[in-house]
XYZ file of C-alpha atoms in Angstrom:
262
model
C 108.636 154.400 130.767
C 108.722 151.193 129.380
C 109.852 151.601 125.647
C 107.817 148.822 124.566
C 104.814 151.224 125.436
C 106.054 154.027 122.790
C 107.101 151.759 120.275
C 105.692 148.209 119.793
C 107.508 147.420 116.572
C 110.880 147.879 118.340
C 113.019 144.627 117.436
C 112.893 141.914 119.817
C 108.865 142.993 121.013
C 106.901 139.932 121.393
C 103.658 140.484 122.892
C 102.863 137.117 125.227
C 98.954 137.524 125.000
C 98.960 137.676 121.459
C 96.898 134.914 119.689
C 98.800 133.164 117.462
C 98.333 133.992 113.893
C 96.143 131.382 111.594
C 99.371 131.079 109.874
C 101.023 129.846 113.135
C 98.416 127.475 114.133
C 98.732 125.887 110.378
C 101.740 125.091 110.402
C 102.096 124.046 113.998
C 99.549 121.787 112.289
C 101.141 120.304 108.937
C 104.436 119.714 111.481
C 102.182 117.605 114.116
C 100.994 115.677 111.339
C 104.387 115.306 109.540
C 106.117 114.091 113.141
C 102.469 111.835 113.878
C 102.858 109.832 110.199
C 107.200 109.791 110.736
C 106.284 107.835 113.926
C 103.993 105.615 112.667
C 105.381 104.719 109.540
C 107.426 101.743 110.771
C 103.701 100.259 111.886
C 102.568 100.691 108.476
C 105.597 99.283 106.515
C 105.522 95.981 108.652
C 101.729 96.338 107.883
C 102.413 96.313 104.206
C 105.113 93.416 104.129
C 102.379 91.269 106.029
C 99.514 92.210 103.264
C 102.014 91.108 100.198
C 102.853 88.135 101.946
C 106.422 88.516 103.101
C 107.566 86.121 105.299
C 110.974 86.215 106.087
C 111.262 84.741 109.582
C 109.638 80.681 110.368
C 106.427 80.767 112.705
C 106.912 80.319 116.239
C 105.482 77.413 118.441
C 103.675 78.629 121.513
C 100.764 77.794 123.759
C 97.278 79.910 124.981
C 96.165 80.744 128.100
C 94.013 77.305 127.969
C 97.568 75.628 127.953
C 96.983 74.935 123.470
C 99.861 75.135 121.379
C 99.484 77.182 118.553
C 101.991 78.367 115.677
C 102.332 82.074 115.712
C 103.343 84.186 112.982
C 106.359 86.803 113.491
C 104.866 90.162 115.325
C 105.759 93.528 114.474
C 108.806 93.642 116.876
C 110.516 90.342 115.182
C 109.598 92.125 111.463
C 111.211 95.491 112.871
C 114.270 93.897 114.202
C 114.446 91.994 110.810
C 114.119 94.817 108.755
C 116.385 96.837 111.023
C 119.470 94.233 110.109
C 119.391 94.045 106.670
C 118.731 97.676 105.881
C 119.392 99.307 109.469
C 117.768 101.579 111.391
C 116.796 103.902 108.585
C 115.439 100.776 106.654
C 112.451 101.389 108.957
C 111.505 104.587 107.079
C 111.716 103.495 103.505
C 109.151 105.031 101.307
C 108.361 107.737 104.346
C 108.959 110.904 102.281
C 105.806 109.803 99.482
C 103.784 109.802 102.813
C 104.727 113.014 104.436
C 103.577 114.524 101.125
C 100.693 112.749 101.257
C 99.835 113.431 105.030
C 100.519 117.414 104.249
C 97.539 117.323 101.854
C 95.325 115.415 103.629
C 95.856 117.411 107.222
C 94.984 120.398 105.068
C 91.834 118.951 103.673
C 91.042 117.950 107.364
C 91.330 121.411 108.238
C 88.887 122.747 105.797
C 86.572 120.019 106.704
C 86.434 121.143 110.366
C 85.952 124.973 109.579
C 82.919 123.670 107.625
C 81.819 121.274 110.717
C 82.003 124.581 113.191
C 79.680 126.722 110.450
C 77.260 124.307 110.156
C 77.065 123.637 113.775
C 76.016 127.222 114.131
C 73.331 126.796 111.301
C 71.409 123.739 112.310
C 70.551 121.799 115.528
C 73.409 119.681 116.472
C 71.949 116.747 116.547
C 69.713 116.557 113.464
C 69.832 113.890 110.497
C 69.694 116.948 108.216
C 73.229 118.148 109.658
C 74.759 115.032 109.228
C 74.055 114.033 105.854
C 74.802 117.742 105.012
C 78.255 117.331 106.414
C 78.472 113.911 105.654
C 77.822 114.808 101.530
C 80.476 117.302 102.075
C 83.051 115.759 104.115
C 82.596 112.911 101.035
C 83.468 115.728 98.550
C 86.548 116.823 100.250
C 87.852 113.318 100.657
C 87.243 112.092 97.406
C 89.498 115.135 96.104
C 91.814 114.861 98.561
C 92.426 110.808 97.549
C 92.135 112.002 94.142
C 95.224 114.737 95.067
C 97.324 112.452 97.177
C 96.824 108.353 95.517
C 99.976 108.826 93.897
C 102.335 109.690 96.675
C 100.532 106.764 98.449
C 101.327 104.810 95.298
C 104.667 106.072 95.435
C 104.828 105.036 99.015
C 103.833 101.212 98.411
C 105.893 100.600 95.926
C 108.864 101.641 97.780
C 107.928 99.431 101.235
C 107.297 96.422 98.562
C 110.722 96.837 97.330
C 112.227 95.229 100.307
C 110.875 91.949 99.648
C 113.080 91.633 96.285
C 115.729 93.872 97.380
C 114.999 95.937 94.496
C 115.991 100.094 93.956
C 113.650 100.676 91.089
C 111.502 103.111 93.338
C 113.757 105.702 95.680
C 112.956 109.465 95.872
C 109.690 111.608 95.257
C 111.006 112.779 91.708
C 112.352 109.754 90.858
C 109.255 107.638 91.251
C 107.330 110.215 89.629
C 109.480 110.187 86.420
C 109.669 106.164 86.634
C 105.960 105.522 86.788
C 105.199 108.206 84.289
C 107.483 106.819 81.536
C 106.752 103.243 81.929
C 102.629 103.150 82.891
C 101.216 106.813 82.196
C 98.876 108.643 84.390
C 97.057 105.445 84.850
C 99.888 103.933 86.847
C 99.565 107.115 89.329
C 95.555 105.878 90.151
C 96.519 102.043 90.384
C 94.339 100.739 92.900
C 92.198 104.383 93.151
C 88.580 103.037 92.910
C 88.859 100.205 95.706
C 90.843 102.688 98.267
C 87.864 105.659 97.425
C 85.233 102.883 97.702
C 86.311 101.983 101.111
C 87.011 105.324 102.592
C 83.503 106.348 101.354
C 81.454 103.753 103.010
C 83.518 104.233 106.424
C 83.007 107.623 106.149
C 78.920 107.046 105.608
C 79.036 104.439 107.976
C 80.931 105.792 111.073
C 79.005 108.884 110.575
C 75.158 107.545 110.544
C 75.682 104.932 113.034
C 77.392 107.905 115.429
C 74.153 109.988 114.758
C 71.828 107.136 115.666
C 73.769 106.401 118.888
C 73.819 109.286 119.896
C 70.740 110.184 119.214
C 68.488 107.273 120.154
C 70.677 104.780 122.436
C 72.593 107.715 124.774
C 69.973 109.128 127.771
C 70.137 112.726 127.827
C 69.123 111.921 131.048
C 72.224 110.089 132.048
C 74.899 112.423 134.027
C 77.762 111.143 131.679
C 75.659 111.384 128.081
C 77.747 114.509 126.647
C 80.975 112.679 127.530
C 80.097 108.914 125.709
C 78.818 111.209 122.861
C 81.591 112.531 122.346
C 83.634 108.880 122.449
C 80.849 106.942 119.922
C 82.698 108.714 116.688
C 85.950 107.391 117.400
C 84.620 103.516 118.663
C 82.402 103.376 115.636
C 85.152 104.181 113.518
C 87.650 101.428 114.874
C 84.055 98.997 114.243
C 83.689 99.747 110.727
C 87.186 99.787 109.966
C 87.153 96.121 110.209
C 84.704 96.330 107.489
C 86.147 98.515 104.855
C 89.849 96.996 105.046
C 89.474 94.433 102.473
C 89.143 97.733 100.328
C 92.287 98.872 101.706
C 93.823 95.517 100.745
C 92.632 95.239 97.613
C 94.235 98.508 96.854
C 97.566 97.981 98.231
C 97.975 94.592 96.449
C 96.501 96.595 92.828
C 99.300 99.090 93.364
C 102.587 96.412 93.511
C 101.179 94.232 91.220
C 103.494 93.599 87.775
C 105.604 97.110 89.123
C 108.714 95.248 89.581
């Protein structure tokens, strides 16, 4: 007889069909999102450096398609590379650990927002205005405490990236910042730049949600063959839409949080 049939807390048991614990699935989770916001946090430094104005390399002369010559500004790869020899490789990753804090808090408010989105699915017709501004109001809530919760890593975060352009080492490790913004600006200096970031992630969130709704429900055929898979896209192409209109508020923000920190 198979002992793992008398006993099945005998050391090295694992059963294989087993669901994974909610505990598992977590922090699977919280690690995804850690590695996701590691990898793209070279995009967002070079991002940053662009929005304060650094310019460290001249434009380069080039021509369109149409045969036009145009001056181009340095791309990502020519900021990387840039960055890369005056700080090295781990240059790229300056102000990353503010973030990964930061991303941890919001991946669990993410979470809690899609256990509500599966409840109220099972409470209301899927595709009614009622639903949405339901979830909408509450997925508002969640987000406005979880920007409230996690501003000053992202503070934290900014300031570090910004540093690069003066070469200064006033902002360095979690702790550090923490103690250096609290002694010289308060709590205030933690929500530098809170209203216009909340603002903007407010109306993108109202926005990308209605318009998805309307689509959805008035422009998609529930006749067409392919309806359940485009309403299923119109979410994530109305967000990439209306993110072109709340980035000045994500600007604004940025800019509010380096300002007179040096």
């Amino acid at each position: 007889m198979d002992p793992r049939e008398v006993d099945p807390t005998l050391a090295g048991y694992i059963d294989e069909d087993a669901p994974s614990s909610p505990v598992e699935v977590d922090t699977a989770v919280l690690l995804l999102g850690a590695s996701v916001t590691a990898i793209t946090h070279p995009l967002l430094y070079v991002k940053l450096l662009i929005q304060v104005g650094h310019e460290p390399l001249p434009p380069t002369v080039g021509t369109t398609m149409f045969g036009r010559r145009l001056i181009y500004l340095p791309g990502f790869f020519n900021y990387a590379r840039h960055i890369v020899k005056v700080d090295g490789k781990l240059g790229l990753f300056r102000g990353l650990s503010p973030r990964i804090v930061s991303s941890t808090i919001s991946t669990v408010v993410r979470g809690k927002v899609k256990q509500m989105e599966l409840q109220s699915k099972k409470d209301e017709q899927q595709n009614s205005l009622r639903k949405v501004l339901k979830e909408t109001s509450h997925e508002m809530l969640f987000q406005c405490l979880s920007r409230v919760a996690t501003h000053p890593f992202h503070v934290m975060s900014v300031r570090c990236m910004a540093q690069f352009v003066g070469r200064e080492d006033k902002y360095s490790g979690v702790f550090s910042c923490i103690l250096k913004m609290f002694q010289e600006e308060g709590l205030a200096g933690f929500y530098i730049g809170f209203v216009p970031h909340v603002l903007g992630e407010v109306l993108f969130l109202w926005c990308c949600n209605l318009l998805a709704h309307f689509i959805n429900t008035y422009a998609v055929d529930d006749n067409f063959s392919q309806a359940s898979a485009i309403r299923s896209y119109t979410k994530f192409v109305m967000g990439i839409t209306v993110s072109v209109l709340t980035y000045p508020f994500s600007l604004v923000a940025d800019i509010m949080a380096v300002n007179n920190c040096g």
